[in-house]
Coordinates of C-alpha atoms and ligand atoms in Angstrom, one line a residue:
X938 CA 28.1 83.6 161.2
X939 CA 28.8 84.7 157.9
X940 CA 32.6 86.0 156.8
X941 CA 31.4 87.6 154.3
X942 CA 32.9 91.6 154.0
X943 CA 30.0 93.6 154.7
X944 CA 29.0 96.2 152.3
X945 CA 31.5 99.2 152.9
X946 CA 28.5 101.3 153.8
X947 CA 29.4 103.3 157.6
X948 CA 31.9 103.7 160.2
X949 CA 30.0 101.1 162.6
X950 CA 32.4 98.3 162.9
X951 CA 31.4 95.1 163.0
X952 CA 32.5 94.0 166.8
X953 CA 33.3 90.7 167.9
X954 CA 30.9 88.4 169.5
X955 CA 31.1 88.5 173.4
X956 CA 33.5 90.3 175.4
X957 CA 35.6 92.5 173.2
X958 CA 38.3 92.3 175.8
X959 CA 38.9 88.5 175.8
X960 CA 41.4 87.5 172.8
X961 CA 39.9 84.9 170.8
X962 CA 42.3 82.0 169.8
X963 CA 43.9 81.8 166.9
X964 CA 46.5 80.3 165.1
X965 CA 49.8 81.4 162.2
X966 CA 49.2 79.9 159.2
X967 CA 51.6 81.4 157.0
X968 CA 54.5 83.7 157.5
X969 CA 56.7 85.8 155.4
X970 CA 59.3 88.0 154.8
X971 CA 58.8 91.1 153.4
X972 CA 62.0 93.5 154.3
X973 CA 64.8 92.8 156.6
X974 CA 62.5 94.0 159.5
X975 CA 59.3 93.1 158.3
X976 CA 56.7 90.4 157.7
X977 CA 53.5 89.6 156.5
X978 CA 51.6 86.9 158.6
X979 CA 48.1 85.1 158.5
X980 CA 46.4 84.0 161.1
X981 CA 43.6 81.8 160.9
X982 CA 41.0 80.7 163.9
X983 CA 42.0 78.0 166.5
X984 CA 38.9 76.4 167.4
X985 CA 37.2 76.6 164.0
X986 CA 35.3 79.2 164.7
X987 CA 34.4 81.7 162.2
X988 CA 36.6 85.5 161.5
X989 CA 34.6 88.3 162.6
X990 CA 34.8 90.0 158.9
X991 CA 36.8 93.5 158.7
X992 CA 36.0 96.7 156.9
X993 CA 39.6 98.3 155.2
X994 CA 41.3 100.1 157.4
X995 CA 40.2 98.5 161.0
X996 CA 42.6 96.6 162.9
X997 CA 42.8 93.9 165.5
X998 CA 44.6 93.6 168.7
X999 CA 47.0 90.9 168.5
X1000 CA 48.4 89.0 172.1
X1001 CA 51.5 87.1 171.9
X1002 CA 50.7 85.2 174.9
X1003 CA 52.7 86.2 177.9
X1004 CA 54.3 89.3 175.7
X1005 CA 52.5 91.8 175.2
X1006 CA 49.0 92.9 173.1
X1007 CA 49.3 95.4 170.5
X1008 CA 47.7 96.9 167.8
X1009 CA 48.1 95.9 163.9
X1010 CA 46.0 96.9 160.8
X1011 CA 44.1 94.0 159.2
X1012 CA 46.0 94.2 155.7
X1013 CA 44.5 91.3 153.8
X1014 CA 41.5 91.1 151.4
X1015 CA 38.4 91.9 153.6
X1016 CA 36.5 89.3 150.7
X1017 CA 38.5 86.7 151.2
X1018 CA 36.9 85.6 154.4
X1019 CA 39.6 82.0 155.2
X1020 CA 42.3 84.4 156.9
X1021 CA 43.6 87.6 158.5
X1022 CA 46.6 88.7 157.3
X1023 CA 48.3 91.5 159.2
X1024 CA 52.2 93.6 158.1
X1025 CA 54.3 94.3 160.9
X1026 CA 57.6 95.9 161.3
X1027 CA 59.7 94.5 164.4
X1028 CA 60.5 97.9 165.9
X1029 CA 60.4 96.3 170.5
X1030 CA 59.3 93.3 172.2
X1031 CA 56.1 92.8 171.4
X1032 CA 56.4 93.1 167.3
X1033 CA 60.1 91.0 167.4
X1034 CA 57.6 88.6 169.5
X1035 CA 55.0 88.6 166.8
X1036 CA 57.0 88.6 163.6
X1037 CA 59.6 85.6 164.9
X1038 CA 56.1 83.3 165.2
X1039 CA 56.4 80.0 163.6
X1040 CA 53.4 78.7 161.6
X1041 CA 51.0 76.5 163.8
X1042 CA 52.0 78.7 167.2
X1043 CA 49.0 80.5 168.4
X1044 CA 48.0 84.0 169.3
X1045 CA 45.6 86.0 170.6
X1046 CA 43.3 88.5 168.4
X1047 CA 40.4 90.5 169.3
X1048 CA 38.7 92.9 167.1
X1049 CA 38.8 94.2 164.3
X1050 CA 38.0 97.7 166.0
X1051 CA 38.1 101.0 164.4
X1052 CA 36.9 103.1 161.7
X1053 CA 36.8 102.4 157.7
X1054 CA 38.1 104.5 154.7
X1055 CA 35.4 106.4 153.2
X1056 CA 34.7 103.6 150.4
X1057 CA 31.1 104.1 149.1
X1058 CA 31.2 107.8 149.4
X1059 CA 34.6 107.6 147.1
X1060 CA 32.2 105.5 144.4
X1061 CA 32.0 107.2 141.1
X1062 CA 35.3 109.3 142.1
X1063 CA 38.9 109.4 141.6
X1064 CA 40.8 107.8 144.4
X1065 CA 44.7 109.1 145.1
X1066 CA 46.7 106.7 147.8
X1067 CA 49.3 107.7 149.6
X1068 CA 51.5 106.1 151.4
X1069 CA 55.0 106.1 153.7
X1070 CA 56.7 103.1 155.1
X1071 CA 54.8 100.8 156.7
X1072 CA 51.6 102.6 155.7
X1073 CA 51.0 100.8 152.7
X1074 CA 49.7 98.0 155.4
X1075 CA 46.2 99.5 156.3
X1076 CA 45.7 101.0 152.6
X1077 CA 46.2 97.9 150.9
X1078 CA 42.2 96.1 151.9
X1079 CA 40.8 99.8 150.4
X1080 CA 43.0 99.0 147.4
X1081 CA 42.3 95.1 147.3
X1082 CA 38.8 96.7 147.5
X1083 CA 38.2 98.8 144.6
X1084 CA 40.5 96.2 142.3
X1085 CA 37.4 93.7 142.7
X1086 CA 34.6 96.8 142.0
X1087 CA 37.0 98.4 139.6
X1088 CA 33.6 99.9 138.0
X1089 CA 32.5 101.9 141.0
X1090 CA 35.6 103.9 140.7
X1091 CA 37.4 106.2 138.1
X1092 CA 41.2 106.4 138.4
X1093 CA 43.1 104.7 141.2
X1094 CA 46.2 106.8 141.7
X1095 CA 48.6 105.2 144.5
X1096 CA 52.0 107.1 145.3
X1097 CA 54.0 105.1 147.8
X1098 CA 57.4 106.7 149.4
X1099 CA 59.9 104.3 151.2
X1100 CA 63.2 104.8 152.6
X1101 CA 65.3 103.0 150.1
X1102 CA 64.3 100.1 147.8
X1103 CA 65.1 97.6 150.7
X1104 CA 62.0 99.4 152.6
X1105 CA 59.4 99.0 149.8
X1106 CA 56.2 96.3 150.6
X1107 CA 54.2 94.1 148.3
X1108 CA 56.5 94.6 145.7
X1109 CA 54.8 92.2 143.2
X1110 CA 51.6 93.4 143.8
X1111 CA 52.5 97.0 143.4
X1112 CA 54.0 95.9 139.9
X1113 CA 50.5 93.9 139.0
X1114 CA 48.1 97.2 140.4
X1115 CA 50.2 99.6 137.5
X1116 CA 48.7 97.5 135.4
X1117 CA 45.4 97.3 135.6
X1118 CA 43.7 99.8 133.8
X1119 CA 43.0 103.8 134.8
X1120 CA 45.2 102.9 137.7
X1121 CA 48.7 104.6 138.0
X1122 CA 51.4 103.3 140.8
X1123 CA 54.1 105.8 141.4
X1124 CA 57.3 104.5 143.5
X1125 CA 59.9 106.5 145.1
X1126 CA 62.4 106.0 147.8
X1127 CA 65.0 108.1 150.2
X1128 CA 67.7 106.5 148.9
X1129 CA 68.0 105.0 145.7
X1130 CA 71.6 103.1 146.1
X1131 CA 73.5 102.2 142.3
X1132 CA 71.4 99.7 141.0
X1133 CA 67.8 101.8 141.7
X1134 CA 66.5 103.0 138.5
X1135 CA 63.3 104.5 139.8
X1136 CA 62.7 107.8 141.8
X1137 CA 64.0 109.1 144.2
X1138 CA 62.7 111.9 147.1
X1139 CA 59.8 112.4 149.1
X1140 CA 56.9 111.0 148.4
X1141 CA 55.4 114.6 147.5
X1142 CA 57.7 114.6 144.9
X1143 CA 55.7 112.2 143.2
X1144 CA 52.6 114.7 142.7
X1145 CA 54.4 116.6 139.9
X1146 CA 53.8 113.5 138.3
X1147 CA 49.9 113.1 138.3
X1148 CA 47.2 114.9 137.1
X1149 CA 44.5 115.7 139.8
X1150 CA 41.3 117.0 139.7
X1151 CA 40.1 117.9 142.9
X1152 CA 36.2 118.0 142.9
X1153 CA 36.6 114.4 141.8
X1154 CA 39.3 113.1 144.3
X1155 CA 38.6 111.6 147.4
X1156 CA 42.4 111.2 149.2
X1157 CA 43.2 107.9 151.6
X1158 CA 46.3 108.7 153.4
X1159 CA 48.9 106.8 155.6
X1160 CA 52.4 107.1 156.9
X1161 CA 54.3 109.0 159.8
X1162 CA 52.6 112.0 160.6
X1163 CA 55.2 114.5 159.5
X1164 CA 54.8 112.9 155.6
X1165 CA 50.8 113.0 156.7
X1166 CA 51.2 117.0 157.0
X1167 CA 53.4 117.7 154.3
X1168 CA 50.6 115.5 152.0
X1169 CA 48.0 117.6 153.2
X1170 CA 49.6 120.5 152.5
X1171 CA 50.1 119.3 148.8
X1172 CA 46.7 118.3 148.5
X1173 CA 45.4 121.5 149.5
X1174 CA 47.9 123.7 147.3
X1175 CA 46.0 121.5 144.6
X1176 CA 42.4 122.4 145.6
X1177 CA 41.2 119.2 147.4
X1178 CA 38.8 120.3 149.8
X1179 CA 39.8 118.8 153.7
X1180 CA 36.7 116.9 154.0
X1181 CA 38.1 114.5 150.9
X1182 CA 41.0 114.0 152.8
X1183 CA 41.1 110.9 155.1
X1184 CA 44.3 110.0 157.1
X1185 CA 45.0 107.0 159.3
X1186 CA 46.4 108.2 162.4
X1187 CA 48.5 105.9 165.0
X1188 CA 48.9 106.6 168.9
X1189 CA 49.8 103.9 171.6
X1190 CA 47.0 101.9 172.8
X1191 CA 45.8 99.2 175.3
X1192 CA 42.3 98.8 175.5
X1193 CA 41.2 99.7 171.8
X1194 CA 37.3 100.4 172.8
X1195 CA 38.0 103.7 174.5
X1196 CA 38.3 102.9 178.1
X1197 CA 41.8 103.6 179.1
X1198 CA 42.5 106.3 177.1
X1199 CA 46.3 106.2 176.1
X1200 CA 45.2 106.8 172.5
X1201 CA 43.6 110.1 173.1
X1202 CA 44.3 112.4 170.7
X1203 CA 43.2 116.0 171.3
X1204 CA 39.4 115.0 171.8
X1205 CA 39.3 112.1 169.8
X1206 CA 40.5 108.5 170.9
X1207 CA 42.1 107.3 168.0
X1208 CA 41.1 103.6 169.1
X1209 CA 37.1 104.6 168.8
X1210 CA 36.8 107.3 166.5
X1211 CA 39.8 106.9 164.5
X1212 CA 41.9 105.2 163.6
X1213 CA 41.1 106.8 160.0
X1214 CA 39.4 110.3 160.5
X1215 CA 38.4 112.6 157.3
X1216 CA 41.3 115.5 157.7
X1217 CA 38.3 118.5 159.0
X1218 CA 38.6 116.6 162.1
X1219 CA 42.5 116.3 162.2
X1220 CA 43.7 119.9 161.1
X1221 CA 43.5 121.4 165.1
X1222 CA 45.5 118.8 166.4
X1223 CA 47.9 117.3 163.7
X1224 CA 50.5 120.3 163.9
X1225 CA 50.1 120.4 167.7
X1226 CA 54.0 118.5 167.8
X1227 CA 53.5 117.9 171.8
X1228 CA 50.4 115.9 171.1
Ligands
LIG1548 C1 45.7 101.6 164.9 C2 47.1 101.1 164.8 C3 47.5 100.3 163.7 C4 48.8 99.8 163.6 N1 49.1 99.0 162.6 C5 50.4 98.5 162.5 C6 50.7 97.7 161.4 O1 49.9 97.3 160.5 N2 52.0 97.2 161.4 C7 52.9 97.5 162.3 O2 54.1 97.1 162.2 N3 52.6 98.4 163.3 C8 51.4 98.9 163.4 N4 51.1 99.7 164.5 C9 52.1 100.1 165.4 C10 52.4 99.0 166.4 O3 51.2 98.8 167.2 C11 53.5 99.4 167.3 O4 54.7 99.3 166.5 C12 53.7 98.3 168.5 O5 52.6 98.6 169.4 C13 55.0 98.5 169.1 O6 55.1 97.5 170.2 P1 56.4 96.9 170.7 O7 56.3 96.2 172.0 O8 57.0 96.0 169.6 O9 57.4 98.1 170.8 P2 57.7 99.0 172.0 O10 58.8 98.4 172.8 O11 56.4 99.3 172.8 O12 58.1 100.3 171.3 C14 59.2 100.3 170.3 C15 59.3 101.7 169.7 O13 58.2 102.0 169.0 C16 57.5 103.2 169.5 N5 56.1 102.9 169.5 C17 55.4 101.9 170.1 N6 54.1 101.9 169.8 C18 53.9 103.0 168.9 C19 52.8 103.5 168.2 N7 51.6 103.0 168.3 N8 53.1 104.6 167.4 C20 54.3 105.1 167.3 N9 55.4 104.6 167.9 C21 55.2 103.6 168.7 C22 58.0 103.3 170.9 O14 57.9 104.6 171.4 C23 59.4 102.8 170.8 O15 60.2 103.8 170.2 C24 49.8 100.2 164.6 C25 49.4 101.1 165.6 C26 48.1 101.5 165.7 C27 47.7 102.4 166.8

């Protein structure tokens, strides 16, 4: 099979050969620290078998084995077909079990699952990226992405908010990506501490800082949902229209092909139809607070 990204062309995922419910071995190969509670692993398949390739934005299910199964954005370079590399922030059991992983102990994956960021309709636009926390993670494929077809795009415009300077992800890489050229990377962070020379605030506070013109802008947006609704309220103030906005939304979820429906969401299930949904589909149900 080839593992080879397929052109970023729809939302049909590419689904794993056979039962999507069995995990297919695999194996650590590398692990690494990336904050005080989070790491950035690659797994690689046990049996020599081939990676289903991913599309940015999917994500796998990931079984530590006798743990617990749980969902994780594929955060690697979907053309760089050797490994999957996933982010994850030890928040209970079954991400402490996953991030403490030594290299050679295996794990179950199945997947990827899930829809795409809105890549070949964003060709020949502007592309703003924004980002809270741990939601760098799922963006950074779109961005590996259009870095390798730089010329299908205009400006890449990535604005990234984390708690304090301890918090931040991919620090070298976000350095590198400012950069390159027509691409801007914006940083800011909660709390700055003394030796912080950067910004500081929300990461809306960042949009003073850019100039955006909206019938040109296609928006990729991830992060906790109440920095999801205060970003869409910024982009709208600025005249993007909702169907250029895409979020990635995140709800608890066990079977990830729409079976068992803990990840319903309003009428969607965020496992089959999400997890990245343009914002015309969001805007009934993201202020819904009970939801
Ligand atoms: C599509 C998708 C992609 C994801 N990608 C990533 C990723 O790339 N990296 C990463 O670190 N995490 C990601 N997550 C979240 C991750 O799946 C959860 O953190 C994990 O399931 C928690 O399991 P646990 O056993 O460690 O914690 P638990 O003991 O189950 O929970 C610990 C705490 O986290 C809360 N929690 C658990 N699951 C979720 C959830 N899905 N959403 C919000 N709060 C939750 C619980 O309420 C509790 O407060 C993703 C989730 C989804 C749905």
């Amino acid at each position: 099979m080839s593992t080879i990204l397929p052109a970023v062309s729809s939302n049909v995922a590419p689904r794993m050969p056979g039962d999507v419910m069995i995990p297919v071995p695999a194996r650590v190969a590398q692990i690494a620290k990336e904050t005080h509670d989070t790491f950035t692993l690659s797994i690689e398949p046990a049996n020599g078998t081939d990676l289903v390739p991913f599309l940015p934005g999917q994500f796998s299910m990931l079984y530590v084995f006798g743990i617990g199964e749980l969902p994780i954005s594929i955060c690697g370079d979907p053309e760089d077909p050797g490994r999957l590399v996933y982010t994850v922030r030890s928040v209970g059991k079954a991400t402490h079990a996953l991030v403490t992983r030594k290299e050679g102990d295996g794990i179950g994956v199945r997947g990827p699952f899930g829809t795409n960021w809105p890549l070949t309709a964003a060709r020949g636009k502007d592309v703003l990226v924004v980002a809270g926390g741990i939601g760098l993670a799922p963006l950074r494929p779109a961005i590996y992405h259009i870095l390798r077809h730089r010329g299908d795009y205009r400006r890449l415009v990535v604005l990234y908010g984390a708690r304090s300077p301890g918090d931040l992800l991919y620090k070298k890489q976000l350095t590198a990506w400012g950069y390159v050229p027509d691409t801007q990377v914006l940083i800011t962070v909660d709390y700055g501490g003394l030796s912080w020379r950067g910004y500081v605030g929300v990461v809306t506070t960042l949009f003073r800082y850019i100039r955006l013109q909206p019938d040109r802008t296609v928006a990729l947006v991830c992060g906790p949902e109440i920095m999801m609704r205060y970003v869409v309220r910024e982009l709208e103030t600025r005249g993007l229209a909702s169907d250029s906005i895409h979020l990635s939304m995140e709800r608890n979820m066990k079977c990830a092909v729409g079976f068992c429906g803990h990840c319903q969401f309003g009428p969607h299930f965020i496992c089959k139809d999400g997890p990245i949904f343009p914002y015309t589909q969001m805007r009934p149900w993201l202020d819904k607070y009970e939801l």
